[in-house]
XYZ file of C-alpha atoms in Angstrom:
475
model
C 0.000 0.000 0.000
C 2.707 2.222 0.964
C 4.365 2.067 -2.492
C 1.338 2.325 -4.128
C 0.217 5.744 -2.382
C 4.321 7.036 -2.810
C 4.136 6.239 -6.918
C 0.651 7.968 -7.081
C 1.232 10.680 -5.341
C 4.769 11.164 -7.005
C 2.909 11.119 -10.253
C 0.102 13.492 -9.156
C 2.594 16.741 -8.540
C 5.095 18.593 -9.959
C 8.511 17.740 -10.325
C 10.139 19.978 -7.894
C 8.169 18.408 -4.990
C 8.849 14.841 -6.048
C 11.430 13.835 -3.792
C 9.245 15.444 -0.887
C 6.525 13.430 -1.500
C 8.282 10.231 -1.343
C 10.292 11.179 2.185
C 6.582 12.095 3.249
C 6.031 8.306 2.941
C 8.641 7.025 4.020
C 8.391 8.599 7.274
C 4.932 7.588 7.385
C 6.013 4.511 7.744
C 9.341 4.701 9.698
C 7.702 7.360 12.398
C 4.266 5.072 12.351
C 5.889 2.014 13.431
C 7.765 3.767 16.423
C 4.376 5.805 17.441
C 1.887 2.427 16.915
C 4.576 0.270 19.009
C 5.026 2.543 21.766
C 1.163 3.441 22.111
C -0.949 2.773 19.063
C -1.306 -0.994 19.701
C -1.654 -0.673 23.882
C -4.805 1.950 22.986
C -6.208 -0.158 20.516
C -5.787 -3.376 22.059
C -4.354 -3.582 25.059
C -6.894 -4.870 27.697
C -8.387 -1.633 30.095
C -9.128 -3.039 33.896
C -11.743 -0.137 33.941
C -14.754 -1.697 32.427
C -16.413 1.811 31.498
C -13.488 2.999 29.830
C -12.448 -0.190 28.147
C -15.685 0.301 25.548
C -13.248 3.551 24.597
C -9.906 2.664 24.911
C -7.587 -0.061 25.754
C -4.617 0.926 28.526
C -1.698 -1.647 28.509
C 0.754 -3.487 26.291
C 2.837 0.253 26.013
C 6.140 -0.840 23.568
C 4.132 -4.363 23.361
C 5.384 -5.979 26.538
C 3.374 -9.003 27.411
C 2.518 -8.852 23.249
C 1.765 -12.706 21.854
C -0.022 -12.224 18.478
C 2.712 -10.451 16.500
C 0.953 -11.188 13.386
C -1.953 -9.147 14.455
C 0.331 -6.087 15.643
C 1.803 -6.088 12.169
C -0.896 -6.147 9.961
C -2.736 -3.148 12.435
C 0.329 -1.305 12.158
C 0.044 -1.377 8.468
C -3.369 -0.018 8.641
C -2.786 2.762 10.859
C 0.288 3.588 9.063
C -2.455 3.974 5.662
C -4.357 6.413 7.845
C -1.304 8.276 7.995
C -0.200 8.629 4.317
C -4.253 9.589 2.978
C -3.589 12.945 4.529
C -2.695 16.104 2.622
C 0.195 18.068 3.672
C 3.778 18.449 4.584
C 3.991 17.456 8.488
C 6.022 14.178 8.056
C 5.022 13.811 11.729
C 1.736 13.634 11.667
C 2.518 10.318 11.507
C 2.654 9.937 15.251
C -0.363 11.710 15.511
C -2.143 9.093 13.413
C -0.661 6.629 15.717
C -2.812 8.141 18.672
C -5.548 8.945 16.509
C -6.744 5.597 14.673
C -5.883 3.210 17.455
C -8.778 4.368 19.329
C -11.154 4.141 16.283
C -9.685 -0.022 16.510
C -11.109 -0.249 19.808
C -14.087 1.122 19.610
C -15.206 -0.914 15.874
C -12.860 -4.309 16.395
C -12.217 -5.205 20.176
C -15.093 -7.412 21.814
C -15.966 -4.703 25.113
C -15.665 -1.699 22.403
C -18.731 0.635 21.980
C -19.561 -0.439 18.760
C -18.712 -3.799 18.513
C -21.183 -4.166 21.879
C -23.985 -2.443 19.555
C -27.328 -1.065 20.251
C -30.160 -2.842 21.776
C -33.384 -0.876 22.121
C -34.738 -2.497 25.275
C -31.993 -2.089 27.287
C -31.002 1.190 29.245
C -27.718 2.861 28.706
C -26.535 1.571 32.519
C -26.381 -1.689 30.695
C -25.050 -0.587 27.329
C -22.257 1.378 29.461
C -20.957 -0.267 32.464
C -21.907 -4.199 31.974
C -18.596 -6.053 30.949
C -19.874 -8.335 28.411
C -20.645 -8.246 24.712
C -24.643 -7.566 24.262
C -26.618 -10.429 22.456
C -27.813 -7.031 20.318
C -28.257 -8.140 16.402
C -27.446 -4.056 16.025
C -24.036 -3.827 15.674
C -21.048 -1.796 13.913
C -20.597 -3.672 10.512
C -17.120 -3.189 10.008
C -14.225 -0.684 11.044
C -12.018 -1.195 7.995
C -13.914 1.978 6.277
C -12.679 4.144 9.471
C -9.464 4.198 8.299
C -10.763 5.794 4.929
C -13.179 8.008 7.055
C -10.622 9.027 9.481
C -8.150 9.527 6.686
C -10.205 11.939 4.660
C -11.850 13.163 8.024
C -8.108 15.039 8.573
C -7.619 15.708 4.727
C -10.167 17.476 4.774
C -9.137 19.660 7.483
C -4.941 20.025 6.675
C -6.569 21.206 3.195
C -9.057 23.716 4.829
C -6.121 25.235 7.315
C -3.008 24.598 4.946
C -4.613 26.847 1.923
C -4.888 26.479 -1.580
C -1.526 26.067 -3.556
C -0.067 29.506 -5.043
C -2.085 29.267 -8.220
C -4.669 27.407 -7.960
C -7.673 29.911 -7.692
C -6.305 32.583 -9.566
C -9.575 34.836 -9.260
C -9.312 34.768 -5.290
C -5.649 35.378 -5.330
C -6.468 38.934 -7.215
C -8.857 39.679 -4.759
C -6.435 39.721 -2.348
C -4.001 41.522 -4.475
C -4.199 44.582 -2.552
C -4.637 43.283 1.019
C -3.838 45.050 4.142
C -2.019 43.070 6.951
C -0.217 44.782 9.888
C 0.200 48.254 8.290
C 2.062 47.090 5.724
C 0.261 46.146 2.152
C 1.040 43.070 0.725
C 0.614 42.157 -2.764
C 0.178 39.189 -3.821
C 0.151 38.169 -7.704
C -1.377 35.349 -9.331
C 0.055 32.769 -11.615
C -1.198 32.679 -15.016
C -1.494 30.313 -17.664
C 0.502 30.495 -20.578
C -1.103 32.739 -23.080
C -3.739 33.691 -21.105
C -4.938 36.985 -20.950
C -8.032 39.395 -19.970
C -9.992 37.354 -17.560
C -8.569 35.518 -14.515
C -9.848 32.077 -14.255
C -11.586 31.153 -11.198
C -9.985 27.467 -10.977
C -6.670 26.514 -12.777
C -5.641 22.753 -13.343
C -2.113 22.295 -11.894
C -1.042 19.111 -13.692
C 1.498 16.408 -11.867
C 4.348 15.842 -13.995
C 4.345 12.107 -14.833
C 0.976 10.588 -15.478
C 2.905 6.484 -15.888
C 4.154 7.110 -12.206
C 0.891 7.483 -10.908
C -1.159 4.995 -13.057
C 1.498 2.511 -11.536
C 0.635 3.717 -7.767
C -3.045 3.165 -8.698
C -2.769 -0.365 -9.818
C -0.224 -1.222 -7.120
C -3.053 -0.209 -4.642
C -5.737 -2.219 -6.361
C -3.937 -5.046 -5.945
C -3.136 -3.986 -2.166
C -6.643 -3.510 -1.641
C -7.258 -7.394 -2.452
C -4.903 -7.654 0.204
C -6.352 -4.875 2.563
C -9.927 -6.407 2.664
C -8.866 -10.353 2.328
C -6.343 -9.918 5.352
C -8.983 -8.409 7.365
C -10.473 -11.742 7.826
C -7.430 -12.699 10.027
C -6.812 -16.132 8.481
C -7.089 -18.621 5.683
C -6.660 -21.738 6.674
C -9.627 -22.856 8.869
C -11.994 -24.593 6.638
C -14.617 -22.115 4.925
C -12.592 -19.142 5.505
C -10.911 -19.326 2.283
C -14.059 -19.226 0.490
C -14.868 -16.066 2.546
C -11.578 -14.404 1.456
C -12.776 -15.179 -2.423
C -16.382 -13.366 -2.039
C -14.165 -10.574 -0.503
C -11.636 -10.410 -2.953
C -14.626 -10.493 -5.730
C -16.701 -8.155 -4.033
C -13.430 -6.061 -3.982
C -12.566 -5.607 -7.263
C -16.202 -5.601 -9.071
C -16.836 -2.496 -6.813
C -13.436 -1.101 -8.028
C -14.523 -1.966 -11.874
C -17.897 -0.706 -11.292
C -17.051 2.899 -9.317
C -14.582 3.103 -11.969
C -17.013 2.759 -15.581
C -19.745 4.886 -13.770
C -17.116 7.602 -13.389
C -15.970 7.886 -16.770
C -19.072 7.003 -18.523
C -20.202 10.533 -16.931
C -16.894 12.374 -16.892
C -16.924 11.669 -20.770
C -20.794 13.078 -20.907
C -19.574 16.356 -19.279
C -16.185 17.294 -20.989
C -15.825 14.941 -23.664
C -12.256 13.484 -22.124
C -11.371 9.855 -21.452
C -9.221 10.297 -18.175
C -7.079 8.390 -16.825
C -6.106 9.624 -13.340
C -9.419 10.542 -12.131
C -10.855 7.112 -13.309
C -8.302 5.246 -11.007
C -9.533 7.691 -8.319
C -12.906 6.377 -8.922
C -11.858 2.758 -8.968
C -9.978 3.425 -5.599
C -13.160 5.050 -4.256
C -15.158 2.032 -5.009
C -12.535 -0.752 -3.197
C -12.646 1.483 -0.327
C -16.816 1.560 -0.009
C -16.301 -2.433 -0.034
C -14.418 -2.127 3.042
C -17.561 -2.898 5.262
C -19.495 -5.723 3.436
C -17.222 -7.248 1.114
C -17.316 -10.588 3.184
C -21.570 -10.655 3.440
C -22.610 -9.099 0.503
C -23.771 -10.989 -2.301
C -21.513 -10.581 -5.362
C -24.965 -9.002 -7.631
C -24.885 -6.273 -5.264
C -21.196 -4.907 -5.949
C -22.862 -3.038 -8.699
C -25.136 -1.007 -6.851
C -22.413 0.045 -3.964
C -19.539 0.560 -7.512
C -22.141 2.427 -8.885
C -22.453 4.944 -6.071
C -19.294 5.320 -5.570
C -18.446 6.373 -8.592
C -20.867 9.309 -8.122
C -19.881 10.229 -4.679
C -16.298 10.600 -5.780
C -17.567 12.609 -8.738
C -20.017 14.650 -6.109
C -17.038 15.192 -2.983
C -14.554 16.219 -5.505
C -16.656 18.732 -7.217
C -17.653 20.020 -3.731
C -14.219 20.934 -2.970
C -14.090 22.881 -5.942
C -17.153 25.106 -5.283
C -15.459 25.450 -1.955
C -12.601 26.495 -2.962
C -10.480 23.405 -1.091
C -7.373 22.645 -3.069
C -7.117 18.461 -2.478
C -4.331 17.555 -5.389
C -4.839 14.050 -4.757
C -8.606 14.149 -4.266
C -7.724 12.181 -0.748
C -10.986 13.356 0.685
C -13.160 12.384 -1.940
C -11.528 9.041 -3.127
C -11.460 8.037 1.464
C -14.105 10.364 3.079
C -16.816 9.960 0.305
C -15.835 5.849 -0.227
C -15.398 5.435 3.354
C -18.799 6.801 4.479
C -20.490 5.364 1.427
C -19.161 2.213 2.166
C -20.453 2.515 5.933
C -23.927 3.475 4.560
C -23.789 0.451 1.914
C -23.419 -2.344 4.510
C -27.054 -2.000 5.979
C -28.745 -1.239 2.332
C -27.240 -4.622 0.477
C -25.582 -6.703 2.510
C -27.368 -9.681 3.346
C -29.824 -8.324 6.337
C -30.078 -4.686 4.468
C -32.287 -2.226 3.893
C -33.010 -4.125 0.445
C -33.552 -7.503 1.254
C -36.282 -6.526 3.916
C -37.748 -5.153 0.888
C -37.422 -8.150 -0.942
C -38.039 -10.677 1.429
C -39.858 -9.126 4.450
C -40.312 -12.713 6.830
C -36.335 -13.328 6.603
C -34.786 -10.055 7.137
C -37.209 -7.421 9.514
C -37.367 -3.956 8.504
C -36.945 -2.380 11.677
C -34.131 -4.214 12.789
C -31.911 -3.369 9.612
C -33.318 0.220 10.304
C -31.929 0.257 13.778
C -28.820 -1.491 12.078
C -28.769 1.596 9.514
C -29.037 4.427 12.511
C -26.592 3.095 14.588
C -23.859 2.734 11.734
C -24.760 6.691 11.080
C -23.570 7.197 14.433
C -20.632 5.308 14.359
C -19.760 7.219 11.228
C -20.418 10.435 12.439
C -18.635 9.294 15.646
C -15.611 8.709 13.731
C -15.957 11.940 11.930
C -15.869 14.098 15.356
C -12.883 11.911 16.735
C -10.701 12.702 14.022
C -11.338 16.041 13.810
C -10.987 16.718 17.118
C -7.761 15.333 17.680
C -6.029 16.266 14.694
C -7.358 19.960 14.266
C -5.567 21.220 17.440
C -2.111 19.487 16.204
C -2.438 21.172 12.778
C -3.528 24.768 14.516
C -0.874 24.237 16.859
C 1.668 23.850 13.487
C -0.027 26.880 11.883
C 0.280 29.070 14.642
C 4.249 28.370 14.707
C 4.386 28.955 10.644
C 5.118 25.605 10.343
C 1.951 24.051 8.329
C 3.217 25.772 5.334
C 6.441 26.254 3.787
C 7.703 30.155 2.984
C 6.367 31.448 -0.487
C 9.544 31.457 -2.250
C 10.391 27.260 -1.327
C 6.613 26.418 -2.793
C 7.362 28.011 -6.515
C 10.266 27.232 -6.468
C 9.886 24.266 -5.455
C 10.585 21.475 -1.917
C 13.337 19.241 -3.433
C 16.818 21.248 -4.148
C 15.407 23.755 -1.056
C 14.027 21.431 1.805
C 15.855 18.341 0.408
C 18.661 19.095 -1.803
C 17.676 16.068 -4.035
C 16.192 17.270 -6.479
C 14.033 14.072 -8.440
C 15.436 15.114 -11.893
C 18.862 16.598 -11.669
C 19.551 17.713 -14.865
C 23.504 17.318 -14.164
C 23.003 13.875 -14.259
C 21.242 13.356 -17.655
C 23.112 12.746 -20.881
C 26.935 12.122 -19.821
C 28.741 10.442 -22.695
C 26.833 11.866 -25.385
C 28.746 15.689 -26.104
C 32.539 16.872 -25.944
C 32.929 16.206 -22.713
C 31.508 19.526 -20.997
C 28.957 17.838 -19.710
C 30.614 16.217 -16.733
C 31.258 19.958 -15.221
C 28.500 20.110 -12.637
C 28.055 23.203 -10.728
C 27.173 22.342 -6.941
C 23.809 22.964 -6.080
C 23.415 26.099 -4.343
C 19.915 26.564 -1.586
C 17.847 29.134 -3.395
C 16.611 31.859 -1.698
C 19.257 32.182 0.481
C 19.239 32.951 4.063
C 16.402 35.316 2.849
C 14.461 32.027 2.395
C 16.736 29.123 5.003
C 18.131 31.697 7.621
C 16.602 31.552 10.879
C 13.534 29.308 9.754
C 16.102 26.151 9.523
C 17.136 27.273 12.879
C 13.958 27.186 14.067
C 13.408 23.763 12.356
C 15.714 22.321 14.099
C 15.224 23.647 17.306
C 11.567 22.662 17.096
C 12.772 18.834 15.941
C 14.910 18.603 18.510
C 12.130 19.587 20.957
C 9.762 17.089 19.434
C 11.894 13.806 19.312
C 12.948 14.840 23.492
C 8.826 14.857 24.540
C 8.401 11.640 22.026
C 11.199 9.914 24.602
């Protein structure tokens, strides 16, 4: 998965912020292992001796002592460290937040005292849904947490998107509004990009292309395949007898969602502009693996059309609403997780095998007011997971903004992370076409920071400084 989201990302921006990218994911990775073995997996799973506060979060197992099922810490780690990489921006660490952040989503959907594992049952009062230690015999009950990794993912997309800004160039028309603007006395201008040959008339949304469309139509099939992997693992084994039949339907279910997400899509994108796209259609296809997240394992295989379908549209719908908003998402990370993710939620008590539908269909087997209560209490859950995620990673990213640190200086975002943040830049020109001239070739300048101390200075100072500070409170 990781490799999949590094080559699609890669792909989907410019050139000069290649190399930044792909650190961004490998620190994902690197800083999500350290944060989910020191805490992730003793909040997720680690048993809680207070019964109220075990349906919330587990309390033990810190740095995995006492730790048996390896296997299992693995394969959670991988998912948390997914969490992670869907979100937009430059904080490598966020990483650690994540670590905190989806652990305690775990708990809540996939440990056997957790809130919504325990479910809902109507007769009951909430002493017993609260404070009784033992799984409810309720038929109401969270389908799947898989999708809140997609919903917590886009959840903080969303938000880094919403606090980090737009990227210089993107909404031309509401950069010239602010052309003249006033800030502390002083007035600050600020001018737009253009387009080549463009004149008269500011456009209100400019496309900002990524430079290497193969790169990213390899991350995009990489994570297909992944996702076969992501929902067949999440069964936890293969070789007890029936299981492996079970991993099948998912792996089905999987992919026809994928194929179906991804022909709705483009059937419509071509209606509207008249383009067969490439990027946007894997987008679509990744939208509809993640709705199958929930009910890949009970719902029948007819049905992966319906939930494909949809999520094809609700990509379509979530991407287009960040464009009337003004939210600059270059990877369309909250439309592909947030809008697949919630679909996907909503999906596994309208076709699944005791949904919405087949009470229609076939009212003495499957009750209608039992896969109605089943349909309510998987809203909450969503919207549960919604508030959790923004609550805990909107201070974090306020607390970055405040310092200037959610956004890099003007000057290092045109011209670009790599040679300034890096010094590896992606595509060093030095290093292209030795051998072929008279020999001048091999003279290569050294690479000099650009900007200066006017644009380094005091702000790698203060970079330091504030890493330094960081890796001391994570000890």
């Amino acid at each position: 998965m990781q490799c999949g989201f590094a080559f699609l990302e890669a792909g989907a921006v410019r050139s000069k912020n290649c190399t930044n990218i792909l650190i961004k994911n490998v620190l994902d990775s690197l800083l999500g292992i350290l944060g989910y073995w020191a805490i992730g997996w003793a909040l997720a799973y680690g048993p809680n001796s207070n019964n109220f506060l075990d349906h919330f979060f587990g309390f033990s197992q810190f740095f995995v002592i006492g730790l048996q099922n390896y296997a299992k810490f693995f394969f959670q780690f991988v998912f948390a460290a997914t969490a992670a990489t869907i979100i937009s921006g430059a904080v490598a660490e966020r990483a650690e937040f994540a670590s905190f952040c989806y652990p305690i989503l775990t708990h809540w959907g996939w440990t056997p005292n957790g809130w919504m594992t325990r479910g809902f049952d109507p007769s009951l009062g909430l002493e017993q849904h609260l404070f009784e230690n033992n799984t409810l015999n309720s038929k109401v009950r969270f389908k799947n947490i898989a999708p809140g990794v997609h919903l917590c993912g886009g959840t903080i997309s969303l938000i880094a998107a919403l606090l980090i800004g737009p990227r210089i160039g993107r909404f031309p028309e509401k950069e010239a509004r602010q052309k003249n603007k006033v800030k502390k006395g002083k007035q600050q201008r600020i001018t737009p990009m253009r387009n080549v040959g463009t004149e008269g008339k500011l456009p209100k949304i400019a496309e900002i292309k990524g430079h290497s469309v193969p790169f990213a139509s390899l991350g995009g099939f990489i994570l297909m395949f992944g996702f076969l992997a992501f929902n067949g693992g999440s069964t936890g084994e293969i070789s007890t007898k029936g299981v492996g039949q079970v991993v099948a339907k998912v792996m089905v279910n999987t992919i026809l969602c994928g194929a179906f997400a991804a022909l709705s899509y483009l059937f419509v994108h071509f209606i509207r502009k008249g383009k067969w796209t490439i990027l946007l259609t894997i987008n679509a296809c990744l939208t509809g693996m993640v709705s199958a997240c929930a009910g890949c394992n009970i719902m029948p295989v007819w049905t992966s059309a319906i939930t494909g379908s949809i999520a094809g549209m609700a990509y379509l719908a979530f991407s287009e609403l960040c464009l009337i908003m003004r939210i600059d998402d270059p990877l369309d990370a909250f439309a592909v997780h947030f809008g697949g993710g919630l679909w996907g939620l909503i999906s596994a008590c309208l076709v699944t095998e005791k949904g919405l539908l087949f009470s229609l269909i076939d009212p003495e087997k499957v009750k209608f007011d039992e896969a109605l209560w089943q349909l309510c209490w998987q809203s909450v859950c969503a919207v549960a997971i919604i508030v959790w995620s923004a609550l805990v990673l909107t201070p974090a990213f306020l607390i970055l903004k405040a310092f200037g640190k959610m956004r890099v200086p003007r000057e290092v975002e045109i011209r670009g992370l790599d040679r300034i943040k890096h010094g590896e830049a992606a595509y060093p020109l030095t290093a292209y076409g030795h051998g072929w001239g008279d020999g001048t070739e091999f003279v290569i300048t050294p690479l000099q920071d650009v900007g200066g101390d006017a644009v380094n200075g005091k702000n790698n100072i203060r970079e330091k400084q504030l890493f330094v500070l960081m890796f001391c409170l994570f000890l």
